[in-house]
Backbone as a printed PyTorch tensor [residue, N CA C, xyz], in Angstrom:
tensor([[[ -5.0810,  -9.9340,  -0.3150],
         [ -5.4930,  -9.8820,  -1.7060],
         [ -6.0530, -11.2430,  -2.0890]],

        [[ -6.4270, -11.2350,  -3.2810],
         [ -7.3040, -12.7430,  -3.2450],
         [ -6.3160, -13.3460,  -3.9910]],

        [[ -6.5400, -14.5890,  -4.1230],
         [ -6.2230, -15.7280,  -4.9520],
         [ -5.7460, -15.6690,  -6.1500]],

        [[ -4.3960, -15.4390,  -7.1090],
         [ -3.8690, -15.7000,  -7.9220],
         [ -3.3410, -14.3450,  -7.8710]],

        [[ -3.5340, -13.4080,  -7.0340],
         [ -2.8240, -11.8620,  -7.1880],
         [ -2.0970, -12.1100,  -6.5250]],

        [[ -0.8750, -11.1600,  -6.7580],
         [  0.4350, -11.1960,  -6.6000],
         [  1.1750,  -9.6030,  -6.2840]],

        [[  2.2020,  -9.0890,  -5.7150],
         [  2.6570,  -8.3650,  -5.6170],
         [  3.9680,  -8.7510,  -5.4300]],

        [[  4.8420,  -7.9970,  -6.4790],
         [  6.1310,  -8.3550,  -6.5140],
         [  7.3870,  -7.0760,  -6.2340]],

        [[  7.7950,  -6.7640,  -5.4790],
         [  8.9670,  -5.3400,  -5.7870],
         [ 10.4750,  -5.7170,  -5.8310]],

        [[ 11.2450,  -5.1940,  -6.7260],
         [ 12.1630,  -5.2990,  -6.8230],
         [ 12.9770,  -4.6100,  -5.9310]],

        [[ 14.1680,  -5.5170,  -5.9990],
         [ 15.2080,  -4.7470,  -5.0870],
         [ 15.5940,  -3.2190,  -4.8370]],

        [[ 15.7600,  -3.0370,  -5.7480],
         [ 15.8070,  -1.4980,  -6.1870],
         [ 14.5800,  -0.5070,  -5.4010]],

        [[ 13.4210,  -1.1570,  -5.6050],
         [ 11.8340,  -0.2840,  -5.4730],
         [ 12.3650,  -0.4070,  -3.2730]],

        [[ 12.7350,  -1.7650,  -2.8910],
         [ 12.6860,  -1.9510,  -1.1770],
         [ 13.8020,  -1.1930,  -0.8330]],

        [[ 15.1060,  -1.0920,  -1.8380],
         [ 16.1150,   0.0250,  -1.0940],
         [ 15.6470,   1.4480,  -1.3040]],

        [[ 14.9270,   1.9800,  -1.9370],
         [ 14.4670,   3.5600,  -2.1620],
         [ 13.6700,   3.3840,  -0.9180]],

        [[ 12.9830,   2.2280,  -0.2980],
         [ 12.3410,   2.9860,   1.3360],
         [ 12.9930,   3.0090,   2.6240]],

        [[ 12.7250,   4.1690,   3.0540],
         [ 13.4010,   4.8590,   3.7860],
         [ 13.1210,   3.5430,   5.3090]],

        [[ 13.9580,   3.2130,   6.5260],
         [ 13.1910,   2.5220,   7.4160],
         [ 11.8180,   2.1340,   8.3620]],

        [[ 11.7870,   3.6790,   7.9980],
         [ 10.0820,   3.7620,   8.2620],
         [  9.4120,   4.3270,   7.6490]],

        [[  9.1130,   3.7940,   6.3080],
         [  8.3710,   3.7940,   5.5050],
         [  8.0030,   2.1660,   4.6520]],

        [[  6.4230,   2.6670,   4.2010],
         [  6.3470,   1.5380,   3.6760],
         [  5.2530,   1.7600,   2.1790]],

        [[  5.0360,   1.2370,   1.3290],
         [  3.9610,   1.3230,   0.2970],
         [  2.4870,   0.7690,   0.8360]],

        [[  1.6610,   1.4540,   0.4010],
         [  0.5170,   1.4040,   0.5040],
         [ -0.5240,   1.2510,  -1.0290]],

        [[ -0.9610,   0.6430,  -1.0450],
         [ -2.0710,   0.3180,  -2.7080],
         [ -3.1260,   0.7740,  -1.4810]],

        [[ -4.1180,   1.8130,  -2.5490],
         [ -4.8820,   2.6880,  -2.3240],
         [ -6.2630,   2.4140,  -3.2280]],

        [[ -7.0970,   2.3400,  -2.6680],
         [ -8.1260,   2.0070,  -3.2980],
         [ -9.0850,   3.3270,  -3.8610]],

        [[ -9.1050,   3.8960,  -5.0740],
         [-10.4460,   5.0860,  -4.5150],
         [-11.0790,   4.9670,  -5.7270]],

        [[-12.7770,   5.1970,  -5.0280],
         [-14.0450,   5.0020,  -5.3460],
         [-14.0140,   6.2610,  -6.1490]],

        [[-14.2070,   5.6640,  -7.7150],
         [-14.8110,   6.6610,  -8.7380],
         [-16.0370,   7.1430,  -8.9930]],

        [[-17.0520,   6.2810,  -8.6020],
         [-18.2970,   6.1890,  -9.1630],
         [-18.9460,   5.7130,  -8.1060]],

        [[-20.5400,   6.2960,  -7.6720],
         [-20.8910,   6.3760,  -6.4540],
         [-21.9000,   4.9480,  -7.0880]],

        [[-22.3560,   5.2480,  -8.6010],
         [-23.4250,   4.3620,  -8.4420],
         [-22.7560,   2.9120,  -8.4750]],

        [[-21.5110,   2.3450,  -8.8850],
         [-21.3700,   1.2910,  -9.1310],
         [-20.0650,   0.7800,  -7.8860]],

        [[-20.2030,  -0.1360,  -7.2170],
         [-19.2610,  -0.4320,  -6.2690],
         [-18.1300,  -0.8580,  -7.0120]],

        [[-17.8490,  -1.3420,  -7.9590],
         [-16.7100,  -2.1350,  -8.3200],
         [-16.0760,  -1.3480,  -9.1210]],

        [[-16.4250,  -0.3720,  -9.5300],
         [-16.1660,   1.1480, -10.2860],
         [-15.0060,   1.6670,  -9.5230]],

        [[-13.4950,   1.8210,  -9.6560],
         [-12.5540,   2.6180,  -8.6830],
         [-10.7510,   2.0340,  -9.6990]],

        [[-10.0070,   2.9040,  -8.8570],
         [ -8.7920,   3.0750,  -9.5880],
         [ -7.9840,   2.7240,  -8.1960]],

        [[ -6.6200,   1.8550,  -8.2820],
         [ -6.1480,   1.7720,  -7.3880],
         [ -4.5480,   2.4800,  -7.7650]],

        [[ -4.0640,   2.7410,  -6.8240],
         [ -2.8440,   3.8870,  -6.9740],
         [ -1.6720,   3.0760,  -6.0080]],

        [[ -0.4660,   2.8820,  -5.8350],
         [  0.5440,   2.7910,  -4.7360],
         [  1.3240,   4.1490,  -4.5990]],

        [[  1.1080,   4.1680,  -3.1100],
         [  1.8620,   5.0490,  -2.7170],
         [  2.7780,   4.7480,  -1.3780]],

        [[  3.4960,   5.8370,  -1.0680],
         [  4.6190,   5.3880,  -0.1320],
         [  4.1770,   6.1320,   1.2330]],

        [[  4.1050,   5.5210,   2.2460],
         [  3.7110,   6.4760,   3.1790],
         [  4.7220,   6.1450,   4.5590]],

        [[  4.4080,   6.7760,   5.7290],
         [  4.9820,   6.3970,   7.1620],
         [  4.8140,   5.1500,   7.5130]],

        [[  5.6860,   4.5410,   8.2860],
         [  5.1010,   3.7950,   9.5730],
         [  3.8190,   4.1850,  10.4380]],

        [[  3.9340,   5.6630,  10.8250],
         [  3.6960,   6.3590,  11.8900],
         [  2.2790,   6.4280,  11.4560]],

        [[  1.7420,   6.7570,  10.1180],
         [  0.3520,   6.7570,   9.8780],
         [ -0.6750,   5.5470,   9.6380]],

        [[  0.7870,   4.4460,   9.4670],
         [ -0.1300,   2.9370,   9.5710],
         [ -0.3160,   2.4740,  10.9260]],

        [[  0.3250,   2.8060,  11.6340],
         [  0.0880,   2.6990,  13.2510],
         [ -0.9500,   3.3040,  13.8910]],

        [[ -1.6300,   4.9420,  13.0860],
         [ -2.4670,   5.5780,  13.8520],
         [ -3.6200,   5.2710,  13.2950]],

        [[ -4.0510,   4.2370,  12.3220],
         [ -5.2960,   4.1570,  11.5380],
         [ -5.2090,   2.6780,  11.5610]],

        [[ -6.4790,   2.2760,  11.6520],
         [ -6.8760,   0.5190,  10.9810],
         [ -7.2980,   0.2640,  10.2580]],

        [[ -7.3280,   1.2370,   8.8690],
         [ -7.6230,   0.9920,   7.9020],
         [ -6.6960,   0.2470,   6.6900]],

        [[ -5.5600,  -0.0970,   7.1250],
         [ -4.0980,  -0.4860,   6.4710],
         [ -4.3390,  -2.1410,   7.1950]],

        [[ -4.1230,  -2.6790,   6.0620],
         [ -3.8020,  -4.4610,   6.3760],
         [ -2.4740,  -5.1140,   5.9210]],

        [[ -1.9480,  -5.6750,   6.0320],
         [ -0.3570,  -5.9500,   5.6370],
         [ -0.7580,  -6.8760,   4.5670]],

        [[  0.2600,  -6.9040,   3.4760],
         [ -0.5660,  -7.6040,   2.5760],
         [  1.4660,  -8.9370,   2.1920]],

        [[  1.6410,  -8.1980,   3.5060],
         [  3.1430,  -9.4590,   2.6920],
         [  3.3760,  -9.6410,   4.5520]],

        [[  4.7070, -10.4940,   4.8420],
         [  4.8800, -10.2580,   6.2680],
         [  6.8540, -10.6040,   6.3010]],

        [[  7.3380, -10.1710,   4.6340],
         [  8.7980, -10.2160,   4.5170],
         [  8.7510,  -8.9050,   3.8600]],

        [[  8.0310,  -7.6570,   3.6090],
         [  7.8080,  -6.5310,   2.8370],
         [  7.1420,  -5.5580,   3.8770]],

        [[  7.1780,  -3.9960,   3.9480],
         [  6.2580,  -3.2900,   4.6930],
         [  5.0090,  -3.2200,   3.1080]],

        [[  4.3930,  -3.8210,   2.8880],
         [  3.5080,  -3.4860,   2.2630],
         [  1.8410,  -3.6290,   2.3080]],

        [[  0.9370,  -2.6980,   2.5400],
         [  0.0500,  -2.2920,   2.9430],
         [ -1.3600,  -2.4870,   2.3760]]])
């Protein structure tokens, strides 16, 4: 993420995931004509599907977060 962004989860949010699972922030494109046009969402997904795709970047390296 860039420069002055932050992602923070509370204790509470890291014990609701399961061991192999992790959150993912999701990017999706609203609007075809404008690139910067989009809504971002978190969601919770596998291990198993961040392993089978390279589209997932780790965005902490004390957090599974995606």
């Amino acid at each position: 993420m860039g420069e002055g962004r932050s992602v923070e989860l509370t204790e509470r949010a890291l014990a609701e995931l399961r061991p192999d699972e992790a959150l993912v922030f999701d990017w999706h494109r609203v609007a075809i004509c404008c690139a910067a046009a989009g809504e971002v969402s978190l969601r919770r997904t596998t291990a198993r599907e961040i392993e089978r795709t390279s589209k997932f970047v780790a965005l902490s390296d004390s957090v599974p977060l995606y």
